[in-house]
Short mmCIF file of C-alpha atoms in Angstrom, two decimals:
data_model
loop_
_atom_site.label_atom_id
_atom_site.label_comp_id
_atom_site.label_asym_id
_atom_site.label_seq_id
_atom_site.Cartn_x
_atom_site.Cartn_y
_atom_site.Cartn_z
CA MET A 1 -0.01 0.10 0.04
CA SER A 2 1.51 3.50 -1.05
CA ASN A 3 0.64 6.87 0.65
CA GLY A 4 -0.82 7.84 -2.13
CA ILE A 5 -0.23 10.61 -4.67
CA ARG A 6 -0.25 14.19 -3.47
CA VAL A 7 -2.03 16.00 -6.37
CA ALA A 8 -3.94 19.21 -4.75
CA ALA A 9 -3.87 21.36 -1.52
CA LEU A 10 -7.42 21.04 0.12
CA GLU A 11 -7.83 24.91 -0.55
CA ASP A 12 -7.62 24.63 -4.55
CA ILE A 13 -10.89 22.86 -4.46
CA PRO A 14 -13.79 24.87 -3.74
CA GLU A 15 -16.65 23.35 -2.06
CA GLY A 16 -19.28 22.54 -4.62
CA GLU A 17 -16.68 22.29 -7.50
CA GLY A 18 -13.97 19.99 -8.88
CA ILE A 19 -10.61 20.18 -10.59
CA VAL A 20 -9.04 17.65 -12.98
CA ILE A 21 -6.00 15.43 -12.19
CA ASP A 22 -4.40 14.25 -15.53
CA LYS A 23 -3.81 10.55 -16.18
CA SER A 24 -0.54 10.98 -16.72
CA VAL A 25 -0.34 11.97 -13.12
CA THR A 26 -2.61 9.38 -11.91
CA GLY A 27 -1.67 6.50 -14.11
CA THR A 28 -5.10 5.45 -14.87
CA ALA A 29 -6.88 5.47 -18.07
CA ASP A 30 -8.87 8.46 -17.81
CA ASP A 31 -8.31 11.62 -15.91
CA ILE A 32 -9.63 12.08 -12.30
CA ALA A 33 -12.05 14.25 -11.20
CA LEU A 34 -11.14 15.37 -7.42
CA LEU A 35 -14.53 16.50 -6.32
CA ARG A 36 -15.25 18.44 -3.09
CA ASP A 37 -18.74 18.00 -1.61
CA THR A 38 -20.74 20.88 -0.07
CA ASP A 39 -19.70 19.37 3.54
CA GLY A 40 -16.20 19.94 2.69
CA SER A 41 -15.34 16.28 1.88
CA VAL A 42 -13.16 15.39 -0.98
CA TRP A 43 -13.91 12.46 -3.47
CA ALA A 44 -12.30 11.36 -6.68
CA LEU A 45 -14.07 9.87 -9.90
CA ASP A 46 -12.83 8.91 -13.11
CA ASP A 47 -13.35 12.52 -15.13
CA THR A 48 -15.15 11.40 -18.23
CA CYS A 49 -19.06 11.29 -18.00
CA THR A 50 -20.17 7.29 -19.03
CA HIS A 51 -22.46 9.16 -21.28
CA GLU A 52 -20.69 11.56 -23.24
CA ASP A 53 -17.36 13.18 -23.65
CA ALA A 54 -17.82 15.73 -20.61
CA SER A 55 -15.77 16.25 -17.60
CA LEU A 56 -17.18 15.58 -14.33
CA ALA A 57 -14.73 18.05 -12.67
CA GLU A 58 -16.67 20.83 -14.44
CA GLY A 59 -19.81 19.55 -12.71
CA TRP A 60 -22.37 20.57 -9.71
CA VAL A 61 -21.22 19.07 -6.51
CA GLU A 62 -23.72 18.87 -4.07
CA ASP A 63 -25.21 16.74 -1.32
CA GLY A 64 -23.16 13.46 -1.99
CA TYR A 65 -23.49 13.94 -5.57
CA VAL A 66 -21.77 15.12 -8.86
CA GLU A 67 -23.95 16.48 -11.57
CA CYS A 68 -22.45 16.10 -15.06
CA PRO A 69 -22.57 19.43 -16.78
CA LEU A 70 -23.68 18.31 -20.40
CA HIS A 71 -26.72 16.37 -19.79
CA ALA A 72 -27.19 16.45 -15.84
CA SER A 73 -26.51 12.79 -15.31
CA ARG A 74 -25.69 12.61 -11.45
CA PHE A 75 -23.22 10.04 -10.04
CA CYS A 76 -22.63 9.36 -6.10
CA LEU A 77 -19.23 10.80 -5.16
CA LYS A 78 -18.75 7.86 -2.80
CA SER A 79 -19.49 4.89 -5.03
CA GLY A 80 -19.47 6.09 -8.84
CA GLU A 81 -23.05 4.79 -9.02
CA VAL A 82 -25.38 6.57 -11.56
CA GLN A 83 -28.29 7.88 -10.25
CA ASN A 84 -30.11 8.84 -13.40
CA LEU A 85 -30.46 9.08 -17.24
CA PRO A 86 -29.15 9.78 -19.74
CA ALA A 87 -25.79 7.98 -18.64
CA THR A 88 -26.55 4.45 -17.84
CA ARG A 89 -23.42 3.02 -16.37
CA SER A 90 -21.63 3.97 -13.21
CA THR A 91 -18.21 5.70 -12.89
CA CYS A 92 -15.16 4.33 -11.02
CA PRO A 93 -14.53 5.75 -7.83
CA HIS A 94 -10.89 6.16 -6.30
CA ARG A 95 -9.78 6.57 -2.71
CA VAL A 96 -8.92 9.91 -1.56
CA GLU A 97 -7.08 11.10 1.99
CA VAL A 98 -7.03 14.53 3.43
CA ARG A 99 -3.72 15.06 5.80
CA ASP A 100 -2.72 18.31 6.70
CA GLY A 101 -4.37 20.14 4.10
CA GLU A 102 -3.21 18.33 1.08
CA VAL A 103 -5.34 15.74 -0.43
CA TYR A 104 -3.86 12.29 -1.15
CA LEU A 105 -5.07 10.08 -4.24
CA PHE A 106 -4.86 6.55 -4.39
CA PRO A 107 -5.87 5.59 -7.98
CA ASN A 108 -8.19 2.42 -8.55
CA GLU A 109 -8.40 1.77 -4.92
CA THR A 110 -12.04 1.36 -3.25
CA PRO A 111 -12.93 4.21 -1.27
CA MET B 1 -49.64 1.26 -1.63
CA ASP B 2 -53.37 0.60 -2.85
CA ALA B 3 -53.40 -3.28 -1.86
CA ASP B 4 -55.57 -4.22 -5.45
CA ILE B 5 -52.94 -2.63 -7.45
CA SER B 6 -50.73 -5.90 -8.03
CA ARG B 7 -50.23 -5.84 -11.96
CA VAL B 8 -49.15 -2.57 -13.81
CA VAL B 9 -48.84 -2.30 -17.61
CA VAL B 10 -46.75 0.51 -19.30
CA VAL B 11 -47.78 1.34 -22.83
CA GLY B 12 -44.54 2.72 -24.80
CA GLY B 13 -40.82 2.52 -24.28
CA GLY B 14 -40.04 6.06 -24.54
CA ILE B 15 -38.17 8.32 -21.66
CA ALA B 16 -41.34 8.34 -19.97
CA GLY B 17 -42.40 4.89 -20.28
CA VAL B 18 -38.98 3.41 -18.97
CA SER B 19 -38.95 6.29 -16.41
CA THR B 20 -42.35 5.16 -14.85
CA VAL B 21 -41.23 1.49 -14.50
CA ALA B 22 -38.22 2.44 -12.93
CA ALA B 23 -39.59 4.86 -10.42
CA LEU B 24 -42.19 2.43 -9.55
CA ARG B 25 -39.61 -0.23 -8.40
CA ALA B 26 -37.56 2.24 -6.98
CA GLY B 27 -40.30 3.21 -4.76
CA GLY B 28 -40.58 -0.05 -3.87
CA PHE B 29 -43.48 -1.46 -6.32
CA ASP B 30 -43.24 -5.35 -5.75
CA GLY B 31 -45.96 -6.54 -8.35
CA ASP B 32 -46.28 -7.68 -11.65
CA LEU B 33 -44.57 -4.92 -14.01
CA THR B 34 -44.45 -5.09 -17.55
CA LEU B 35 -43.51 -2.55 -20.15
CA VAL B 36 -44.92 -3.31 -23.96
CA ASP B 37 -43.27 -1.47 -26.76
CA THR B 38 -43.09 -1.56 -30.48
CA GLY B 39 -39.44 -1.48 -31.03
CA GLU B 40 -36.81 -4.09 -30.31
CA PHE B 41 -35.74 -1.95 -27.09
CA PRO B 42 -36.30 1.22 -25.62
CA TYR B 43 -33.86 3.95 -26.68
CA ASP B 44 -33.18 7.55 -26.00
CA ARG B 45 -34.54 9.84 -28.57
CA PRO B 46 -32.09 12.75 -28.22
CA PRO B 47 -29.63 11.55 -30.21
CA LEU B 48 -31.45 10.69 -33.11
CA SER B 49 -30.87 14.45 -34.33
CA LYS B 50 -27.20 14.35 -33.20
CA GLU B 51 -25.03 11.28 -32.71
CA TYR B 52 -27.00 8.71 -34.05
CA LEU B 53 -27.95 10.45 -36.99
CA ALA B 54 -24.18 11.35 -37.55
CA GLY B 55 -23.94 7.86 -37.59
CA ARG B 56 -21.10 8.11 -34.41
CA ARG B 57 -23.62 6.12 -31.93
CA ASP B 58 -25.52 2.84 -32.99
CA LEU B 59 -28.90 1.94 -31.62
CA LYS B 60 -27.45 -0.23 -28.52
CA GLN B 61 -25.20 2.58 -27.51
CA ILE B 62 -28.40 5.01 -26.92
CA ALA B 63 -30.28 2.41 -25.16
CA LEU B 64 -32.13 3.96 -22.28
CA ARG B 65 -31.25 0.69 -20.28
CA THR B 66 -29.09 -2.39 -20.56
CA PRO B 67 -30.72 -5.75 -21.23
CA GLN B 68 -29.72 -6.95 -17.83
CA TRP B 69 -31.32 -4.15 -16.33
CA TYR B 70 -34.94 -5.41 -17.05
CA ASP B 71 -34.12 -8.71 -15.29
CA GLN B 72 -32.51 -7.05 -12.40
CA GLN B 73 -35.56 -4.75 -12.03
CA ASP B 74 -37.92 -7.62 -12.69
CA VAL B 75 -39.49 -5.88 -15.52
CA ARG B 76 -40.98 -7.68 -18.16
CA LEU B 77 -40.33 -6.30 -21.63
CA VAL B 78 -42.71 -7.23 -24.32
CA ASN B 79 -40.80 -5.75 -27.27
CA LEU B 80 -42.01 -5.55 -30.86
CA THR B 81 -45.52 -5.47 -30.00
CA ALA B 82 -48.04 -2.99 -30.03
CA VAL B 83 -50.97 -2.64 -27.49
CA THR B 84 -54.21 -2.40 -29.87
CA ALA B 85 -56.77 -1.71 -27.36
CA LEU B 86 -57.19 -0.59 -23.36
CA ARG B 87 -59.93 -2.87 -21.50
CA PRO B 88 -59.99 -1.07 -18.22
CA ALA B 89 -63.59 -2.52 -17.30
CA GLU B 90 -61.94 -6.09 -17.59
CA GLY B 91 -58.63 -5.11 -16.04
CA ALA B 92 -56.30 -5.81 -19.19
CA VAL B 93 -55.08 -4.44 -22.27
CA GLU B 94 -55.14 -6.11 -25.51
CA LEU B 95 -52.08 -6.74 -27.73
CA ALA B 96 -51.65 -7.37 -31.45
CA GLY B 97 -52.96 -10.91 -31.92
CA GLY B 98 -55.61 -10.22 -29.55
CA ARG B 99 -54.04 -11.61 -26.40
CA LEU B 100 -55.02 -10.09 -23.50
CA LEU B 101 -52.58 -8.79 -20.56
CA PRO B 102 -54.11 -8.50 -17.15
CA ALA B 103 -53.64 -4.98 -15.67
CA ASP B 104 -55.08 -3.41 -12.26
CA ARG B 105 -53.57 0.00 -13.72
CA VAL B 106 -52.09 1.07 -17.07
CA VAL B 107 -49.99 3.97 -17.79
CA LEU B 108 -50.21 5.24 -21.33
CA ALA B 109 -46.66 6.51 -22.20
CA THR B 110 -47.47 6.45 -26.19
CA GLY B 111 -45.36 9.70 -26.83
CA GLY B 112 -45.69 11.79 -30.06
CA GLY B 113 -45.44 10.89 -34.06
CA ALA B 114 -43.82 13.68 -36.21
CA ALA B 115 -46.17 16.17 -37.58
CA ARG B 116 -47.15 15.88 -41.33
CA PRO B 117 -48.94 19.32 -41.83
CA PRO B 118 -50.75 19.04 -45.15
CA ILE B 119 -48.39 20.56 -47.42
CA PRO B 120 -49.07 19.46 -51.03
CA GLY B 121 -46.32 16.80 -52.05
CA SER B 122 -44.83 16.66 -48.61
CA ASP B 123 -46.14 12.57 -48.88
CA GLY B 124 -43.38 12.32 -51.36
CA GLU B 125 -40.24 9.73 -50.56
CA ARG B 126 -37.98 12.66 -50.54
CA VAL B 127 -39.52 14.20 -47.80
CA HIS B 128 -38.50 13.09 -44.31
CA VAL B 129 -39.47 13.24 -40.62
CA LEU B 130 -37.65 12.60 -37.51
CA ARG B 131 -39.05 10.91 -34.67
CA GLU B 132 -38.07 7.17 -34.36
CA ALA B 133 -34.81 5.34 -34.94
CA GLU B 134 -36.11 4.22 -38.50
CA ASP B 135 -36.44 7.84 -39.42
CA ALA B 136 -33.05 8.70 -38.43
CA ASP B 137 -31.71 5.69 -40.27
CA ARG B 138 -33.53 6.67 -43.33
CA LEU B 139 -32.28 10.18 -43.45
CA ARG B 140 -28.74 9.12 -42.60
CA THR B 141 -28.69 7.68 -46.21
CA VAL B 142 -29.49 10.73 -47.94
CA LEU B 143 -27.08 13.06 -45.86
CA VAL B 144 -23.89 12.72 -47.79
CA PRO B 145 -21.69 15.40 -48.72
CA GLY B 146 -22.94 17.75 -51.41
CA ALA B 147 -26.47 16.72 -50.78
CA ARG B 148 -29.01 19.45 -51.18
CA LEU B 149 -31.13 19.33 -47.78
CA LEU B 150 -34.05 21.60 -46.77
CA VAL B 151 -35.07 21.75 -43.18
CA VAL B 152 -38.55 22.84 -42.70
CA GLY B 153 -38.94 24.21 -38.85
CA ALA B 154 -35.90 25.88 -36.99
CA GLY B 155 -36.86 24.64 -33.51
CA LEU B 156 -35.07 22.13 -31.69
CA ILE B 157 -35.27 19.25 -34.07
CA GLY B 158 -34.73 21.17 -37.19
CA ALA B 159 -31.73 23.55 -35.53
CA GLU B 160 -30.21 20.13 -34.57
CA VAL B 161 -30.57 18.44 -37.83
CA ALA B 162 -29.30 21.26 -39.87
CA SER B 163 -26.23 21.39 -37.56
CA THR B 164 -25.43 17.70 -38.09
CA ALA B 165 -26.14 17.90 -41.75
CA VAL B 166 -23.48 20.71 -42.09
CA ASP B 167 -21.26 18.57 -39.99
CA LEU B 168 -21.62 15.80 -42.41
CA GLY B 169 -20.82 17.91 -45.31
CA CYS B 170 -24.54 18.60 -46.65
CA GLU B 171 -25.58 21.74 -48.49
CA VAL B 172 -28.31 23.15 -46.24
CA VAL B 173 -31.43 25.43 -46.36
CA LEU B 174 -33.34 26.05 -43.47
CA ALA B 175 -36.71 27.41 -43.48
CA ASP B 176 -39.03 29.03 -40.77
CA PRO B 177 -41.34 31.72 -41.14
CA VAL B 178 -40.73 32.54 -37.37
CA ASN B 179 -37.71 34.66 -36.68
CA PRO B 180 -36.35 34.16 -34.41
CA PRO B 181 -37.84 30.68 -33.19
CA LEU B 182 -37.53 29.64 -29.66
CA ALA B 183 -38.18 33.05 -28.42
CA ALA B 184 -40.51 32.10 -25.67
CA ALA B 185 -38.29 29.35 -24.19
CA VAL B 186 -34.61 31.45 -24.18
CA GLY B 187 -35.94 35.28 -24.73
CA ILE B 188 -35.66 37.10 -27.99
CA ASP B 189 -32.08 38.06 -27.79
CA LEU B 190 -30.71 34.49 -27.14
CA ALA B 191 -33.12 33.26 -29.75
CA ALA B 192 -31.66 35.81 -32.29
CA TRP B 193 -28.28 34.76 -31.40
CA LEU B 194 -29.10 30.92 -31.78
CA HIS B 195 -30.56 31.51 -35.13
CA GLY B 196 -27.63 33.48 -36.28
CA GLN B 197 -25.60 30.46 -35.69
CA HIS B 198 -26.67 28.81 -38.79
CA ALA B 199 -25.70 31.63 -41.58
CA ALA B 200 -22.28 31.43 -39.16
CA ARG B 201 -22.14 27.68 -40.34
CA GLY B 202 -22.97 28.38 -44.36
CA ILE B 203 -26.67 27.48 -43.80
CA ALA B 204 -28.92 29.27 -45.97
CA VAL B 205 -31.77 30.62 -43.42
CA VAL B 206 -34.91 31.13 -45.61
CA PRO B 207 -37.54 33.48 -43.45
CA ALA B 208 -40.51 31.46 -44.71
CA GLY B 209 -42.96 28.46 -44.78
CA VAL B 210 -43.29 25.59 -47.25
CA GLU B 211 -46.22 25.96 -49.64
CA SER B 212 -45.67 23.18 -51.77
CA PHE B 213 -43.07 20.04 -52.89
CA GLU B 214 -42.91 18.83 -56.16
CA PRO B 215 -40.65 16.05 -57.57
CA THR B 216 -38.49 16.87 -60.30
CA ALA B 217 -36.14 14.77 -62.62
CA ALA B 218 -33.13 14.81 -60.22
CA GLY B 219 -34.77 15.80 -56.89
CA ILE B 220 -37.65 17.72 -55.16
CA ALA B 221 -38.73 21.16 -55.78
CA ALA B 222 -40.01 23.29 -52.45
CA ARG B 223 -42.13 26.54 -53.10
CA PHE B 224 -41.86 28.74 -50.31
CA SER B 225 -44.40 31.54 -49.04
CA SER B 226 -43.44 35.06 -49.07
CA GLY B 227 -42.24 35.41 -52.94
CA HIS B 228 -38.89 33.63 -52.01
CA GLU B 229 -37.62 31.78 -54.92
CA PRO B 230 -38.43 27.75 -55.30
CA ARG B 231 -35.25 25.81 -54.88
CA VAL B 232 -34.39 22.17 -55.92
CA PHE B 233 -33.31 19.77 -53.08
CA ASP B 234 -32.19 16.02 -52.86
CA ALA B 235 -34.21 15.71 -49.68
CA ALA B 236 -36.20 17.88 -47.12
CA VAL B 237 -36.89 17.12 -43.42
CA LEU B 238 -40.16 18.52 -41.92
CA GLY B 239 -39.13 19.34 -38.42
CA VAL B 240 -42.30 21.28 -37.35
CA GLY B 241 -43.33 19.58 -33.97
CA MET B 242 -45.46 16.68 -32.58
CA VAL B 243 -48.66 15.23 -32.83
CA PRO B 244 -49.68 13.17 -29.40
CA GLN B 245 -50.32 9.77 -29.99
CA THR B 246 -53.91 9.75 -28.29
CA ALA B 247 -55.69 6.61 -30.33
CA LEU B 248 -55.90 4.34 -27.71
CA ALA B 249 -57.03 7.10 -25.19
CA VAL B 250 -59.63 7.90 -27.74
CA ALA B 251 -60.84 4.50 -28.54
CA ALA B 252 -61.10 3.89 -24.81
CA GLY B 253 -63.26 6.66 -24.12
CA LEU B 254 -60.64 9.06 -21.98
CA GLU B 255 -60.87 12.78 -22.07
CA THR B 256 -58.71 13.89 -25.00
CA GLU B 257 -57.82 17.47 -25.75
CA ARG B 258 -55.00 17.63 -28.21
CA GLY B 259 -53.43 15.34 -25.62
CA ILE B 260 -54.55 12.86 -23.12
CA VAL B 261 -55.92 15.21 -20.36
CA VAL B 262 -54.50 13.95 -17.00
CA ASP B 263 -54.99 15.62 -13.44
CA THR B 264 -51.89 16.70 -11.44
CA CYS B 265 -51.32 13.14 -10.43
CA GLN B 266 -51.10 12.19 -13.83
CA VAL B 267 -54.48 10.31 -13.61
CA THR B 268 -56.76 10.55 -16.73
CA SER B 269 -60.63 10.58 -16.90
CA ASN B 270 -60.44 6.83 -15.95
CA PRO B 271 -59.07 6.14 -12.50
CA ALA B 272 -57.44 2.66 -13.82
CA VAL B 273 -55.46 4.44 -16.84
CA LEU B 274 -52.31 6.94 -16.20
CA ALA B 275 -50.68 9.15 -18.92
CA VAL B 276 -47.07 10.56 -18.95
CA GLY B 277 -44.81 12.22 -21.19
CA ASP B 278 -45.71 13.94 -24.51
CA SER B 279 -48.93 12.52 -25.07
CA ALA B 280 -50.21 13.61 -21.89
CA ARG B 281 -51.94 17.28 -21.02
CA THR B 282 -52.48 18.26 -17.75
CA ARG B 283 -55.45 20.15 -16.22
CA ARG B 284 -54.69 22.50 -13.22
CA ASP B 285 -57.27 23.93 -11.31
CA GLY B 286 -59.47 23.61 -14.13
CA LEU B 287 -57.18 24.89 -16.79
CA LEU B 288 -55.78 22.76 -19.65
CA LEU B 289 -52.05 23.53 -19.70
CA PRO B 290 -49.76 23.16 -22.85
CA ARG B 291 -47.89 19.64 -23.04
CA THR B 292 -44.34 19.90 -22.00
CA GLU B 293 -42.60 17.90 -24.91
CA HIS B 294 -39.43 17.44 -23.02
CA TRP B 295 -36.98 14.91 -21.84
CA GLU B 296 -36.84 15.77 -18.49
CA ALA B 297 -40.62 16.69 -18.24
CA ALA B 298 -41.56 13.08 -19.12
CA GLN B 299 -39.40 11.69 -16.48
CA GLN B 300 -41.17 14.04 -13.77
CA ASP B 301 -44.53 12.98 -15.03
CA ALA B 302 -43.18 9.21 -14.60
CA ALA B 303 -42.15 10.17 -10.91
CA ARG B 304 -45.62 11.65 -10.51
CA ALA B 305 -47.33 8.65 -11.59
CA ALA B 306 -45.02 6.22 -9.77
CA ALA B 307 -46.05 8.20 -6.73
CA THR B 308 -49.85 8.01 -7.63
CA LEU B 309 -49.79 4.12 -8.06
CA LEU B 310 -47.68 4.05 -4.78
CA GLY B 311 -50.44 6.05 -3.01
CA ARG B 312 -47.34 8.43 -2.06
CA PRO B 313 -47.50 12.29 -2.35
CA ALA B 314 -46.09 13.70 -5.75
CA PRO B 315 -42.20 14.91 -5.41
CA PRO B 316 -41.91 18.65 -5.60
CA ALA B 317 -42.21 19.86 -9.37
CA THR B 318 -38.96 21.68 -10.46
CA ALA B 319 -38.33 24.19 -13.09
CA PRO B 320 -38.85 22.75 -16.62
CA TRP B 321 -34.95 22.08 -17.96
CA PHE B 322 -33.83 21.39 -21.58
CA TRP B 323 -30.91 21.48 -23.47
CA THR B 324 -29.99 21.31 -27.15
CA ASP B 325 -26.66 20.65 -29.04
CA ARG B 326 -25.72 22.06 -32.08
CA HIS B 327 -22.98 23.76 -34.07
CA GLY B 328 -20.77 22.53 -31.37
CA ARG B 329 -22.60 24.65 -28.58
CA HIS B 330 -24.01 22.97 -25.76
CA VAL B 331 -27.32 25.13 -24.82
CA GLU B 332 -29.51 24.76 -21.76
CA ALA B 333 -32.55 26.55 -20.55
CA VAL B 334 -34.22 26.49 -17.52
CA GLY B 335 -37.74 28.11 -16.12
CA ARG B 336 -40.10 30.02 -17.83
CA MET B 337 -38.27 33.35 -19.67
CA ALA B 338 -41.31 34.70 -20.91
CA GLU B 339 -42.76 35.42 -17.24
CA ALA B 340 -39.55 37.84 -16.86
CA ASP B 341 -39.72 41.38 -16.30
CA GLN B 342 -36.03 42.07 -16.00
CA VAL B 343 -33.36 40.33 -17.97
CA VAL B 344 -29.88 40.10 -16.86
CA ILE B 345 -27.00 39.11 -19.11
CA ARG B 346 -23.68 37.51 -17.72
CA GLY B 347 -20.85 37.43 -20.13
CA SER B 348 -21.02 38.48 -23.71
CA PHE B 349 -23.01 37.38 -26.23
CA ASP B 350 -19.68 38.23 -28.57
CA ASP B 351 -17.74 35.88 -26.58
CA PRO B 352 -19.47 32.47 -25.50
CA ALA B 353 -19.88 31.25 -22.94
CA PHE B 354 -22.33 33.45 -21.61
CA SER B 355 -25.98 33.32 -19.89
CA VAL B 356 -28.98 35.21 -19.61
CA PHE B 357 -31.11 35.36 -16.43
CA GLY B 358 -34.63 36.12 -16.29
CA LEU B 359 -36.12 37.87 -13.02
CA ARG B 360 -39.65 38.68 -12.13
CA ALA B 361 -40.47 40.83 -9.04
CA GLY B 362 -36.83 40.41 -8.15
CA LEU B 363 -36.81 36.55 -7.88
CA VAL B 364 -34.97 34.37 -10.69
CA VAL B 365 -37.72 32.83 -12.88
CA ALA B 366 -35.57 31.62 -15.77
CA ALA B 367 -32.05 31.15 -17.37
CA ALA B 368 -30.73 30.31 -20.42
CA ALA B 369 -27.02 29.66 -21.41
CA VAL B 370 -24.43 28.81 -23.87
CA ASP B 371 -21.84 26.64 -22.92
CA ASP B 372 -22.12 27.80 -19.56
CA PRO B 373 -24.57 25.21 -17.91
CA THR B 374 -23.17 25.78 -14.39
CA ALA B 375 -25.09 29.18 -14.78
CA VAL B 376 -28.31 27.26 -15.83
CA ARG B 377 -27.93 24.76 -12.89
CA ALA B 378 -27.69 27.35 -10.42
CA ALA B 379 -30.40 29.24 -11.65
CA ARG B 380 -32.65 26.16 -11.24
CA ARG B 381 -31.80 26.16 -7.61
CA MET B 382 -32.38 29.76 -7.09
CA ILE B 383 -35.85 29.30 -8.85
CA ASP B 384 -37.00 25.93 -6.76
CA ARG B 385 -35.71 27.60 -3.74
CA ARG B 386 -37.13 30.97 -4.27
CA VAL B 387 -33.68 32.69 -3.68
CA ARG B 388 -33.47 36.37 -3.53
CA ILE B 389 -30.56 37.23 -5.71
CA ASP B 390 -28.88 40.56 -6.24
CA PRO B 391 -29.17 41.41 -10.30
CA ALA B 392 -25.91 43.21 -9.85
CA ARG B 393 -23.93 40.22 -8.22
CA LEU B 394 -25.85 38.07 -10.95
CA GLU B 395 -24.13 39.70 -14.09
CA ASP B 396 -20.72 39.78 -12.43
CA PRO B 397 -19.04 36.92 -14.17
CA SER B 398 -16.39 37.05 -11.46
CA VAL B 399 -19.22 36.30 -8.60
CA ASN B 400 -19.35 32.64 -7.99
CA LEU B 401 -23.14 31.39 -8.81
CA ARG B 402 -22.75 28.70 -6.36
CA ALA B 403 -21.70 30.92 -3.57
CA LEU B 404 -24.82 33.14 -4.41
CA LEU B 405 -27.12 30.31 -3.57
CA ARG B 406 -25.57 29.26 0.29
#
């Protein structure tokens, strides 16, 4: 088990928003969206919506879900589970840890 | 749940029908649930004028649900089958071939057919409509580079088809006597801006209707109203609205009025029959409302119908929302722009992204945006939560809209 990749300072991600971490950093197939919920918690999902080519990091984050900026499918921040159409497939979650105001990402580890 | 409702049949596999069965199961309905559809499997219609028409996605890729989903949800999908009659008195629906399917409640999600106004010559084979995947398949075969295409009607479908056809290399003429279209939905200024995008992509916009079509040796000649020169095309598409499919309801004696009339719980004039989606028309406080022919509205109907069948209060209504994708731009609108008495522009029409907010008596009642969906998602919450917003902050692009909601 690694210590994770330091990908951002917590203060870089406003509540209710997200930032993209490039796949060259994460080593994953897709870029990863680092999403900060309205309660301040930080979550990570594959960035590309499973419906069409849209970045979930640009979506609306609120109360445990992110809403895709293109056609408003919502995904659970914790599980990646799709909540409503038009997307029909869930997305992949990744584990995140916040230590001393720094955000560490554990790609492909279950949250 | 009402104990005598153990068998529900949903007629029609569009977004309204599929959302109804999904909402019933999500709400804990554990009875017998059947979805009858004439197609092979339910698919999503918005891509029919875009990715599917362009050939970038096939039918399986626009399925509304995976094949496994129906098994997982214990929904019996009766595909490739038409319902030929409702028999509410007998507690059944009749399928093509005469088989009766028992149903304590029926939900009609029959949708609409493409409108075909009585334009002389419009029954020719070069005149297309777009409503079903088969229509898109047929249209796609003529959208080859250099093909001369006439799109009649510059509303959502017409504009999207025109955009897709230009992408595919067609020479496109777009005719609509309304200038600009969509003004009621997005406001006059944004409507004019959107309509102007067509000419910027090389589409010839004709501000006229079509009076007749006539076959020629190599195509079809369209004669326009208002003295515009007739032109010859390889094909034409009519994008002039839809006609609600009410035949089953009419035959069953249900009240219809350019739509199947339902109450605010989606119940028709027969308490054993509900209706949702494009074919339904709500009467509220004695007043027949216009049909809301949008993708998300169909899902809200479905959620209300499911709540009715489960004996629960209806989920709260949210402001109506739709999107359109054309000419590489993502456009969203929410609320009722026609009700606004003040319009606030955030950003510049010369430099998308930008958004337009409509306010009435200081409250946000509508918004529309080009390449700025966050503005519309924020507006939607402002409308639903009746949050009072300072217009000066709304129009300042440096102000975070999320922060205005807190």
